PDB file of C-alpha atoms in Angstrom:
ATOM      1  CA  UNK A 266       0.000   0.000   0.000  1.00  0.00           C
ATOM      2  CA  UNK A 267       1.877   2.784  -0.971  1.00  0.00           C
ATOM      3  CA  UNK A 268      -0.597   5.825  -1.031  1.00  0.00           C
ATOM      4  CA  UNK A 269       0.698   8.549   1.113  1.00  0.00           C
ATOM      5  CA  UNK A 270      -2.905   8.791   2.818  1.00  0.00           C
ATOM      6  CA  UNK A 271      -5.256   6.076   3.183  1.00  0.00           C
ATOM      7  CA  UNK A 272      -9.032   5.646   4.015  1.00  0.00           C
ATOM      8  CA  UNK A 273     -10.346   3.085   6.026  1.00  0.00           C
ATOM      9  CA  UNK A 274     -14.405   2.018   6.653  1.00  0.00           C
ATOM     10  CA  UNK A 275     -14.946   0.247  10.116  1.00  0.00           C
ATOM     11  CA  UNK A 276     -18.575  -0.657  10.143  1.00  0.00           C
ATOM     12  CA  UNK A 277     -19.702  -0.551  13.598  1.00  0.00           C
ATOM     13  CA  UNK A 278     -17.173   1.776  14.227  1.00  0.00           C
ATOM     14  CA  UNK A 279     -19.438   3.359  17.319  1.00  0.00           C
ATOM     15  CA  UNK A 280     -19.199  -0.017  19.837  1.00  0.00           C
ATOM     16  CA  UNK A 281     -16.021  -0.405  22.142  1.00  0.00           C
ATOM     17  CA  UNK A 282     -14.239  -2.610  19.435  1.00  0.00           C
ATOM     18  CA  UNK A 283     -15.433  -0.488  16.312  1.00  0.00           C
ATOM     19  CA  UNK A 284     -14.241   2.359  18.446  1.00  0.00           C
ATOM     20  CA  UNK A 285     -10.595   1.579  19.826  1.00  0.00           C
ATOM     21  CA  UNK A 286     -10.380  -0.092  15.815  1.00  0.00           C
ATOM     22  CA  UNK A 287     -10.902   3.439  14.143  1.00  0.00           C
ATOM     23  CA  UNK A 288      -8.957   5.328  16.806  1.00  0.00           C
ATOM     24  CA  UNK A 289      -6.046   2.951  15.983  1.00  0.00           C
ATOM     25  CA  UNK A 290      -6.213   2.978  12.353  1.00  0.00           C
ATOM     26  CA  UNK A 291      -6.516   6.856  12.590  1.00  0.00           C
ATOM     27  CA  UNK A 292      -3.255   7.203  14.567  1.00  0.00           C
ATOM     28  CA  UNK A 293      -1.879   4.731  12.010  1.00  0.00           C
ATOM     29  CA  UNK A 294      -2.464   7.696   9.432  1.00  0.00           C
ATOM     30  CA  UNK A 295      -5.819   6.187   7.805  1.00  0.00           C
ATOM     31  CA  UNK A 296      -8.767   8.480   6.991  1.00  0.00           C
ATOM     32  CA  UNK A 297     -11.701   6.632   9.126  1.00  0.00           C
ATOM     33  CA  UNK A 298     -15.037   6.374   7.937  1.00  0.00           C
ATOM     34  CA  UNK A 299     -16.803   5.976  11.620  1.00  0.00           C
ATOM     35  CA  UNK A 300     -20.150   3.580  10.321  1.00  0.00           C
ATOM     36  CA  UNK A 301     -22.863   3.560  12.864  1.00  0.00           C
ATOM     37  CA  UNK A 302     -26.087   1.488  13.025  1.00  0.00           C
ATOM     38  CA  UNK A 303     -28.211   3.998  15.745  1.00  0.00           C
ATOM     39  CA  UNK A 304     -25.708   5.046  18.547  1.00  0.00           C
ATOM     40  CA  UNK A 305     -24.730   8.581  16.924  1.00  0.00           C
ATOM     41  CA  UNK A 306     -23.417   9.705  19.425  1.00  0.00           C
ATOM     42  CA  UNK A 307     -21.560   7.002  20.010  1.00  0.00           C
ATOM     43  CA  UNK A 308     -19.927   7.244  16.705  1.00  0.00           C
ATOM     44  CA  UNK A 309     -19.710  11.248  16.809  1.00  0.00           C
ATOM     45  CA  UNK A 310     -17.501  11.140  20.191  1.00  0.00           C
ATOM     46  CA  UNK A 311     -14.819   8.737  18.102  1.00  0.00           C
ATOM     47  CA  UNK A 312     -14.560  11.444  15.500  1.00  0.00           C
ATOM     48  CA  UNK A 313     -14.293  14.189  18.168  1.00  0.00           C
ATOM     49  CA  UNK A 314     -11.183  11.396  19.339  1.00  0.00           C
ATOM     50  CA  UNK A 315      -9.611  11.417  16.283  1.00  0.00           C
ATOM     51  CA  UNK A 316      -9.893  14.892  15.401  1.00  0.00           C
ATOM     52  CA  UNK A 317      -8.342  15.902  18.800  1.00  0.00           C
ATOM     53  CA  UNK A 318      -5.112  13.553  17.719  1.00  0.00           C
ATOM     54  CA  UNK A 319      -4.723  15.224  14.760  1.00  0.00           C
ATOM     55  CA  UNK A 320      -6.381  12.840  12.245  1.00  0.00           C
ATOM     56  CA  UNK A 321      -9.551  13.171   9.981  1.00  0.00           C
ATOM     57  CA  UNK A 322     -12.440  10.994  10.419  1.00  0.00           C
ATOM     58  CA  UNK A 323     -16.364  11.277   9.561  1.00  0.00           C
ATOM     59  CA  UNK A 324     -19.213   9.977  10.611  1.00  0.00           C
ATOM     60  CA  UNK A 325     -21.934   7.762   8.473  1.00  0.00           C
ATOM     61  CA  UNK A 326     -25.557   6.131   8.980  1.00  0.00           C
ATOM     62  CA  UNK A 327     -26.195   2.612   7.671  1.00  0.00           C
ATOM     63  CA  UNK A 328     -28.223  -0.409   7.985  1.00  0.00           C
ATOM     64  CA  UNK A 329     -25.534  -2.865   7.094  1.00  0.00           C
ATOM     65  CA  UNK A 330     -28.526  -5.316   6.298  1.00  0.00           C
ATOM     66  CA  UNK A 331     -29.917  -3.085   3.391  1.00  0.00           C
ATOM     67  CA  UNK A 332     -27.714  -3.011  -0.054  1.00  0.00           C
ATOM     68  CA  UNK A 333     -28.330   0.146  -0.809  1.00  0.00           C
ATOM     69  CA  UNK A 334     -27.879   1.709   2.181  1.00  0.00           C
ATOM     70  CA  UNK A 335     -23.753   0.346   2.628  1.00  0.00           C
ATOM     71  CA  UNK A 336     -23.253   1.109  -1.183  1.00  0.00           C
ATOM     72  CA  UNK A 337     -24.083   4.544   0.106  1.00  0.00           C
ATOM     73  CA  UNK A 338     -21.663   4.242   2.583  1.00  0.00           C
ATOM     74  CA  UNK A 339     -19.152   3.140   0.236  1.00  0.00           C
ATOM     75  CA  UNK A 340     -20.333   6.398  -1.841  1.00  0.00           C
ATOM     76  CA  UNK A 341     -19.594   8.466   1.339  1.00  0.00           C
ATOM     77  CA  UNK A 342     -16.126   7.024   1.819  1.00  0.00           C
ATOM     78  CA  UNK A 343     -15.059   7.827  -1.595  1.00  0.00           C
ATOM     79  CA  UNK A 344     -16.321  11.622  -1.746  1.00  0.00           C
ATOM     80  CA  UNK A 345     -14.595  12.440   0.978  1.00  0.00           C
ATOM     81  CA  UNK A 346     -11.471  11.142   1.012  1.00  0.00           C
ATOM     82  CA  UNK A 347     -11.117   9.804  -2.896  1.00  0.00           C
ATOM     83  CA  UNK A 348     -10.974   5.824  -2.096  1.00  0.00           C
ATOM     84  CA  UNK A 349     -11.472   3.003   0.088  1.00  0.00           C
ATOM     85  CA  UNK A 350      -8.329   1.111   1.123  1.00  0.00           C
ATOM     86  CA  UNK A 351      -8.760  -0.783   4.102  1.00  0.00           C
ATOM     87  CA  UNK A 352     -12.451  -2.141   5.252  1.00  0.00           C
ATOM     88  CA  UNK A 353     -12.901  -3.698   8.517  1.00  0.00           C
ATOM     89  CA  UNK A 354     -16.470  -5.933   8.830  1.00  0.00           C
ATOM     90  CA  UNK A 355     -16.804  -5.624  12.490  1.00  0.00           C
ATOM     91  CA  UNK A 356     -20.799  -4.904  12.830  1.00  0.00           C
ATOM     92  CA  UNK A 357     -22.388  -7.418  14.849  1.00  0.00           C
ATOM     93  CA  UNK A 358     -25.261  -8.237  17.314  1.00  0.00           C
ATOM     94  CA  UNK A 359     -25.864 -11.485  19.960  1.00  0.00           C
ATOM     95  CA  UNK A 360     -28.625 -12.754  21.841  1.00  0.00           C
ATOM     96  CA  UNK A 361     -27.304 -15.712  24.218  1.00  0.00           C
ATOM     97  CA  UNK A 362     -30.156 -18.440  24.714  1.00  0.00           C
ATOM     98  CA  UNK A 363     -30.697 -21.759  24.445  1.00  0.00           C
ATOM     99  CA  UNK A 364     -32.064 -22.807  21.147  1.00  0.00           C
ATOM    100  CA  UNK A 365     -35.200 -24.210  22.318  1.00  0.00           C
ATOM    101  CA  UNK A 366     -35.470 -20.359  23.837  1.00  0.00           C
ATOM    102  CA  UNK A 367     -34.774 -18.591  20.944  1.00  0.00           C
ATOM    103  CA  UNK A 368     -37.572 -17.122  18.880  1.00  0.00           C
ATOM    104  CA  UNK A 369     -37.203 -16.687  15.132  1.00  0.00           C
ATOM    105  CA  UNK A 370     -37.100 -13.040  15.684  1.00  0.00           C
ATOM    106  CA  UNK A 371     -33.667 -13.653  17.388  1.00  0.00           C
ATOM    107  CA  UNK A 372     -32.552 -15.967  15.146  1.00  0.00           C
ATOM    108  CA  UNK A 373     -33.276 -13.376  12.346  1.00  0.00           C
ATOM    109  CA  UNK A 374     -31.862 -10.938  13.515  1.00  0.00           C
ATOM    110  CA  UNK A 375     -28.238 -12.701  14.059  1.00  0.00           C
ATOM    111  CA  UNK A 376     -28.072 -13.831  10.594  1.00  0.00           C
ATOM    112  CA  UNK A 377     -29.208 -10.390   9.284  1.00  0.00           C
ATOM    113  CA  UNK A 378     -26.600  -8.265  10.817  1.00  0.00           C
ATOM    114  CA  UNK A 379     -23.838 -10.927  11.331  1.00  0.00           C
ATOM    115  CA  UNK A 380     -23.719 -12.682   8.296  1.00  0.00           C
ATOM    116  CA  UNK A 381     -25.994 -10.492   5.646  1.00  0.00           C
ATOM    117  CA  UNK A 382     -24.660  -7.343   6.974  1.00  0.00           C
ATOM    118  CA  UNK A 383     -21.205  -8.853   6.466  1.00  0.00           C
ATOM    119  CA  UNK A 384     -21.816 -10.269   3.107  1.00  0.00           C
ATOM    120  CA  UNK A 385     -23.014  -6.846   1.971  1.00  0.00           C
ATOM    121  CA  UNK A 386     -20.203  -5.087   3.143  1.00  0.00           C
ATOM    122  CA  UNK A 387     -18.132  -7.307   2.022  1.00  0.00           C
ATOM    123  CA  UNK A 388     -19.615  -7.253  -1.816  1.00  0.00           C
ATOM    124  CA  UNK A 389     -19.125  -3.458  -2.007  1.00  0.00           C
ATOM    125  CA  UNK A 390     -15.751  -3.910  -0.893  1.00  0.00           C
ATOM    126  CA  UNK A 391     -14.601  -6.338  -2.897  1.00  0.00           C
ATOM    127  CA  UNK A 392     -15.887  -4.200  -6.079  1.00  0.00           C
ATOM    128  CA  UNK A 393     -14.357  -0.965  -4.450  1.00  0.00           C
ATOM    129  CA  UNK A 394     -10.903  -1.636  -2.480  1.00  0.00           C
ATOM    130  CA  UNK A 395      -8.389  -0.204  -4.541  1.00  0.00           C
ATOM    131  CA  UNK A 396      -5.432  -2.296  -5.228  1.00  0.00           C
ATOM    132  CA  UNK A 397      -2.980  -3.866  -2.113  1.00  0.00           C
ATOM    133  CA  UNK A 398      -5.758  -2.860   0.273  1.00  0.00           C
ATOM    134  CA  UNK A 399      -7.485  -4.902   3.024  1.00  0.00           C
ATOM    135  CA  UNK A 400     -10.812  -6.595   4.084  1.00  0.00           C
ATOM    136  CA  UNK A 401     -10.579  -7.368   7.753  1.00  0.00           C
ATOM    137  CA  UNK A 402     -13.324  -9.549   8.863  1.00  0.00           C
ATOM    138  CA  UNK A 403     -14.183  -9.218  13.072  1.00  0.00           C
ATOM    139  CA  UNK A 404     -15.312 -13.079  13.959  1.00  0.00           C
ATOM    140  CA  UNK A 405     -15.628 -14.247  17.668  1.00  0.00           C
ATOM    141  CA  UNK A 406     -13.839 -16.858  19.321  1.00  0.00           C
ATOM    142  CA  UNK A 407     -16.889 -18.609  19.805  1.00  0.00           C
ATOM    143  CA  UNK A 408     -16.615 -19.602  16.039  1.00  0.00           C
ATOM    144  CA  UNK A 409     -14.196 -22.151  16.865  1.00  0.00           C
ATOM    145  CA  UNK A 410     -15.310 -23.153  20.524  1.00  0.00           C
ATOM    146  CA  UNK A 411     -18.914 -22.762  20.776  1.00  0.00           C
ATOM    147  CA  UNK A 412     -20.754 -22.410  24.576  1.00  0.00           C
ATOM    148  CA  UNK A 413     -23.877 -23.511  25.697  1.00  0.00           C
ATOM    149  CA  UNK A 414     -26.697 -20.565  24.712  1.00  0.00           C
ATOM    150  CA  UNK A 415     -24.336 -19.453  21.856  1.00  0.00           C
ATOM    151  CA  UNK A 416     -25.404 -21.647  18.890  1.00  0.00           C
ATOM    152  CA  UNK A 417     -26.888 -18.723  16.321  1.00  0.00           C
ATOM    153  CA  UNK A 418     -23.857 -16.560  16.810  1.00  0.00           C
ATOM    154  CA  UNK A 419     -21.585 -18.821  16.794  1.00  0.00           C
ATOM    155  CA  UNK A 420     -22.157 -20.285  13.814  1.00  0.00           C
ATOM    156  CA  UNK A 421     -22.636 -16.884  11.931  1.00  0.00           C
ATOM    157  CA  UNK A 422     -18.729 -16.232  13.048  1.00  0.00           C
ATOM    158  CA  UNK A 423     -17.661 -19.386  11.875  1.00  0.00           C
ATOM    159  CA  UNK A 424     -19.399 -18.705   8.177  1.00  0.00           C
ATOM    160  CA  UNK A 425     -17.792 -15.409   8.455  1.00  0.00           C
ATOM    161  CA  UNK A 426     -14.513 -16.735   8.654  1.00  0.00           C
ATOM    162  CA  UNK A 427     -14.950 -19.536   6.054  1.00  0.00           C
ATOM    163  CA  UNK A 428     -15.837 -16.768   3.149  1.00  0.00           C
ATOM    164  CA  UNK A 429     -12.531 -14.405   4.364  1.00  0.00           C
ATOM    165  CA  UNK A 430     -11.176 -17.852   3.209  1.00  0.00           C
ATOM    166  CA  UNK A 431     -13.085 -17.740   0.049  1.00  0.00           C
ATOM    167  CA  UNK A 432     -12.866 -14.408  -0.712  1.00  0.00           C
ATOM    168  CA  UNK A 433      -8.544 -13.985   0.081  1.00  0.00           C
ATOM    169  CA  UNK A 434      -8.365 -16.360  -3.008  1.00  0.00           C
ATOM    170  CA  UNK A 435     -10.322 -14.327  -5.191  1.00  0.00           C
ATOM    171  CA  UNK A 436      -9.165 -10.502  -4.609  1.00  0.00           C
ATOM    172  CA  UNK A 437      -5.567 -12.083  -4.235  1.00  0.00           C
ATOM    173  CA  UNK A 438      -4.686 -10.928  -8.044  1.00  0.00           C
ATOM    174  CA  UNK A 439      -5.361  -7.467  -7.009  1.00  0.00           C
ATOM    175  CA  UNK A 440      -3.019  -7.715  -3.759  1.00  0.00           C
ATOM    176  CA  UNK A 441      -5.616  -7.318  -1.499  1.00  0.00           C
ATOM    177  CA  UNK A 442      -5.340  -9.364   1.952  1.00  0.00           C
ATOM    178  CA  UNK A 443      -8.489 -11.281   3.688  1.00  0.00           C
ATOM    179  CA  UNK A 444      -8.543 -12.252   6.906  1.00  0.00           C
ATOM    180  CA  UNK A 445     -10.699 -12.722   9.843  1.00  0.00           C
ATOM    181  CA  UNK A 446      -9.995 -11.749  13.471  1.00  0.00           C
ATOM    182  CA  UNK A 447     -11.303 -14.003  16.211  1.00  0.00           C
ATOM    183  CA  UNK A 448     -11.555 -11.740  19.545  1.00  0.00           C
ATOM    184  CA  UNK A 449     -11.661 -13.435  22.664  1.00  0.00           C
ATOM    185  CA  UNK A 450     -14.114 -12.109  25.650  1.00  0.00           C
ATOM    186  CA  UNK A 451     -13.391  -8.494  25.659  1.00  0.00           C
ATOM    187  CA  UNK A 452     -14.803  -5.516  28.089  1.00  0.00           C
ATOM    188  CA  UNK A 453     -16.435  -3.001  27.216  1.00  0.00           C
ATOM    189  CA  UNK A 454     -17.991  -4.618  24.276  1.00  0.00           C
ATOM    190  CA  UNK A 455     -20.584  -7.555  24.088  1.00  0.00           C
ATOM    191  CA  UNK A 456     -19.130  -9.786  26.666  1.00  0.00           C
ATOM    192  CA  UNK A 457     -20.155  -7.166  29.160  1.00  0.00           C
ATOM    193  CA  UNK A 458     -23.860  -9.106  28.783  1.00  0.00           C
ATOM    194  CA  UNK A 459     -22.414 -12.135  30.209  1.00  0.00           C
ATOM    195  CA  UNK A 460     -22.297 -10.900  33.761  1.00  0.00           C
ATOM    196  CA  UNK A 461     -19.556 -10.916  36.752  1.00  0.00           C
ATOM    197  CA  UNK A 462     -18.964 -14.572  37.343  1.00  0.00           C
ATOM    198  CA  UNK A 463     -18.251 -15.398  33.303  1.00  0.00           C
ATOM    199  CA  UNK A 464     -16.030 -12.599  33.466  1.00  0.00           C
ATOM    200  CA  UNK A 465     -13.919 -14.079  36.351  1.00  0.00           C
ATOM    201  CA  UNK A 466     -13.579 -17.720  34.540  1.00  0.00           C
ATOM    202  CA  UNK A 467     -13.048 -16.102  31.089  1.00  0.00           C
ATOM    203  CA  UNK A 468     -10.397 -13.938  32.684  1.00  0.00           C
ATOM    204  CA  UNK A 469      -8.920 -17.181  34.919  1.00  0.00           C
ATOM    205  CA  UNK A 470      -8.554 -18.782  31.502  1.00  0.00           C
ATOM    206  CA  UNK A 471      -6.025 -16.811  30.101  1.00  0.00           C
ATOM    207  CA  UNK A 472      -2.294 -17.059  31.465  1.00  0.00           C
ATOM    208  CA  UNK A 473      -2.547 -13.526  31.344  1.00  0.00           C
ATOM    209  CA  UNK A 474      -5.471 -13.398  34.087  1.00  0.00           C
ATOM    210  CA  UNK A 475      -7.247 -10.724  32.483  1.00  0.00           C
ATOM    211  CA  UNK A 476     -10.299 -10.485  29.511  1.00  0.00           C
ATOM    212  CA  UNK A 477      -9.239  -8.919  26.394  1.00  0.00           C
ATOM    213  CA  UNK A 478      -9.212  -4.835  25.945  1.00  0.00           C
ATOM    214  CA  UNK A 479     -10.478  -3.361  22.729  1.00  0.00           C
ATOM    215  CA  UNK A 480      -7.154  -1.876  21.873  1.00  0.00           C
ATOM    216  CA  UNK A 481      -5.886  -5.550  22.104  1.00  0.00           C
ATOM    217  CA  UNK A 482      -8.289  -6.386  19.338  1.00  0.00           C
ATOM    218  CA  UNK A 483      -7.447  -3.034  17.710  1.00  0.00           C
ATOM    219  CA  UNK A 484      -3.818  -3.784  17.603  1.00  0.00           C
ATOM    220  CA  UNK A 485      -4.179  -6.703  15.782  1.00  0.00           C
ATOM    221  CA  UNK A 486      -6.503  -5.486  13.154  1.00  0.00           C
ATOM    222  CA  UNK A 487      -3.797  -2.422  12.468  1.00  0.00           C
ATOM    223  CA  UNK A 488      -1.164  -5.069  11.700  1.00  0.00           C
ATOM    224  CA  UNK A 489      -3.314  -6.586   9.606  1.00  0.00           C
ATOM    225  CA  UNK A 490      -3.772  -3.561   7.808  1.00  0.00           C
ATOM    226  CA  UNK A 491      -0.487  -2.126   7.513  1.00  0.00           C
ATOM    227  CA  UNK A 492       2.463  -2.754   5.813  1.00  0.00           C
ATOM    228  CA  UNK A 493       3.486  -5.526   7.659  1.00  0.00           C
ATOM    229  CA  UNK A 494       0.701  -7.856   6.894  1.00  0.00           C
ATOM    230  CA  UNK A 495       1.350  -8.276   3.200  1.00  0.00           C
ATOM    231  CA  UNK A 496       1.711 -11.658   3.136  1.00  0.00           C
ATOM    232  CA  UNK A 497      -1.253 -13.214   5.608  1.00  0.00           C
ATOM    233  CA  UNK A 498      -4.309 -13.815   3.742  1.00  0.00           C
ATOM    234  CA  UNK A 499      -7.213 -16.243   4.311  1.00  0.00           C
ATOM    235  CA  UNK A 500      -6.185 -16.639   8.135  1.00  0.00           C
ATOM    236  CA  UNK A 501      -8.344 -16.864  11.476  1.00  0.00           C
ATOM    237  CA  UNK A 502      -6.101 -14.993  13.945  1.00  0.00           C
ATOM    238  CA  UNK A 503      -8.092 -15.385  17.452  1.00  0.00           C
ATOM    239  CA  UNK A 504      -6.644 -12.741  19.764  1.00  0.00           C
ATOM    240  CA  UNK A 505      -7.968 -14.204  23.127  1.00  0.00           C
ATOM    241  CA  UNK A 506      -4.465 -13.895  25.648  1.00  0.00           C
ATOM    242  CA  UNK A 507      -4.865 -17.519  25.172  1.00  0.00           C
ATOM    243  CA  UNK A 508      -8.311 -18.307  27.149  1.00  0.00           C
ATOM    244  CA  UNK A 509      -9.055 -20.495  24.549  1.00  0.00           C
ATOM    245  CA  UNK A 510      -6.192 -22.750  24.139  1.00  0.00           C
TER     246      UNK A 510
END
């Protein structure tokens, strides 16, 4: 990637991850598109963040389940800042429950925004990345080791991760890396719903004993988007301090 500036699109961009993602990126020296789904405020306190650093960064509305509504985003991206180089697919939603608890509501709704809403964003970017750029894909550890009340989600991670696979092979010819990042439990962020005594064992797991930080998710997804990850594509990292292992 050798463009003196670069623009990056983290959907989602509002929620702790999204957040400490597009704060990174934008002290990396990318021009962040901040997406939001209905937190505005949310999403216009990480722009006030990165304008106070120094770097440039707008805000933008989208349902990521509605086509035309992330081509617009895409739209946005490019008449502001000329291009899109790096896209991170981090919008996401969970409902834990047992399946025989789950309504099809829920159920809905998961594969909507986790996989759809993916899938779209994905489709614009693979049409608008320009060349050596990135598609970043934010999956869940719970892809690969599923828990009780987590069936739905889970398995709209793991399909996730299976088309970064698919899709690494076919923007390779253009130099642009696919990958998928598995975080681990995490506070703030979506974990937070699991409640005190999950976050002691998840924490006990790791040899670290401590959950996960957003700016430990957000420092691997800037690797991934720099320089130095030119030559991973179609990989699950899991960033998890080793809970999972």
């Amino acid at each position: 990637m050798h463009r003196d500036v670069k623009t990056a699109i983290v959907t989602g961009g509002s929620g702790a991850i999204g957040g400490a993602i597009c704060r990174k990126l934008a002290e990396d020296g990318f021009q962040i598109v901040v997406h939001y789904g209905s937190n505005e405020d949310a999403a216009t306190n990480v722009v006030e963040q990165i304008a106070s650093g120094g770097g440039k960064a707008i805000k933008a509305n989208a349902d990521v389940t509605d086509p035309q509504r992330i081509r617009e985003l895409f739209e946005t991206a490019e008449a502001a800042f000329g291009g899109v180089d790096v896209v991170v697919a981090n919008a996401g939603t969970i409902t834990k429950c047992p399946v025989v608890d789950m309504t099809i509501e829920q159920f809905d709704s998961m594969v909507a925004v986790n996989l759809r809403g993916t899938f779209l964003t994905a489709f614009e970017a693979a049409k608008r990345i320009r060349r050596n750029g990135r598609l970043i894909f934010i999956s869940s550890g719970l892809a690969a080791r599923p828990m009780a009340g987590t069936a739905v989600y889970s398995a709209t991670k793991a399909a996730i991760d299976a088309m970064a696979v698919s899709l690494s092979k076919e923007l390779g010819e253009r130099g642009i890396t696919v990958n998928s990042v598995q975080p681990g439990a995490t506070v703030p962020g979506m974990f937070e719903q699991s409640g005190e005594e999950a976050a002691k064992a998840f924490a006990a797991m790791s040899p670290f004993g401590r959950l996960g930080h957003p700016d430990d998710i957000a420092e691997a997804v800037s690797f991934l988007a720099g320089d130095s990850g030119r030559w991973l594509t179609g990989q699950t990292v899991r960033v998890d301090g080793g809970s999972m292992n």
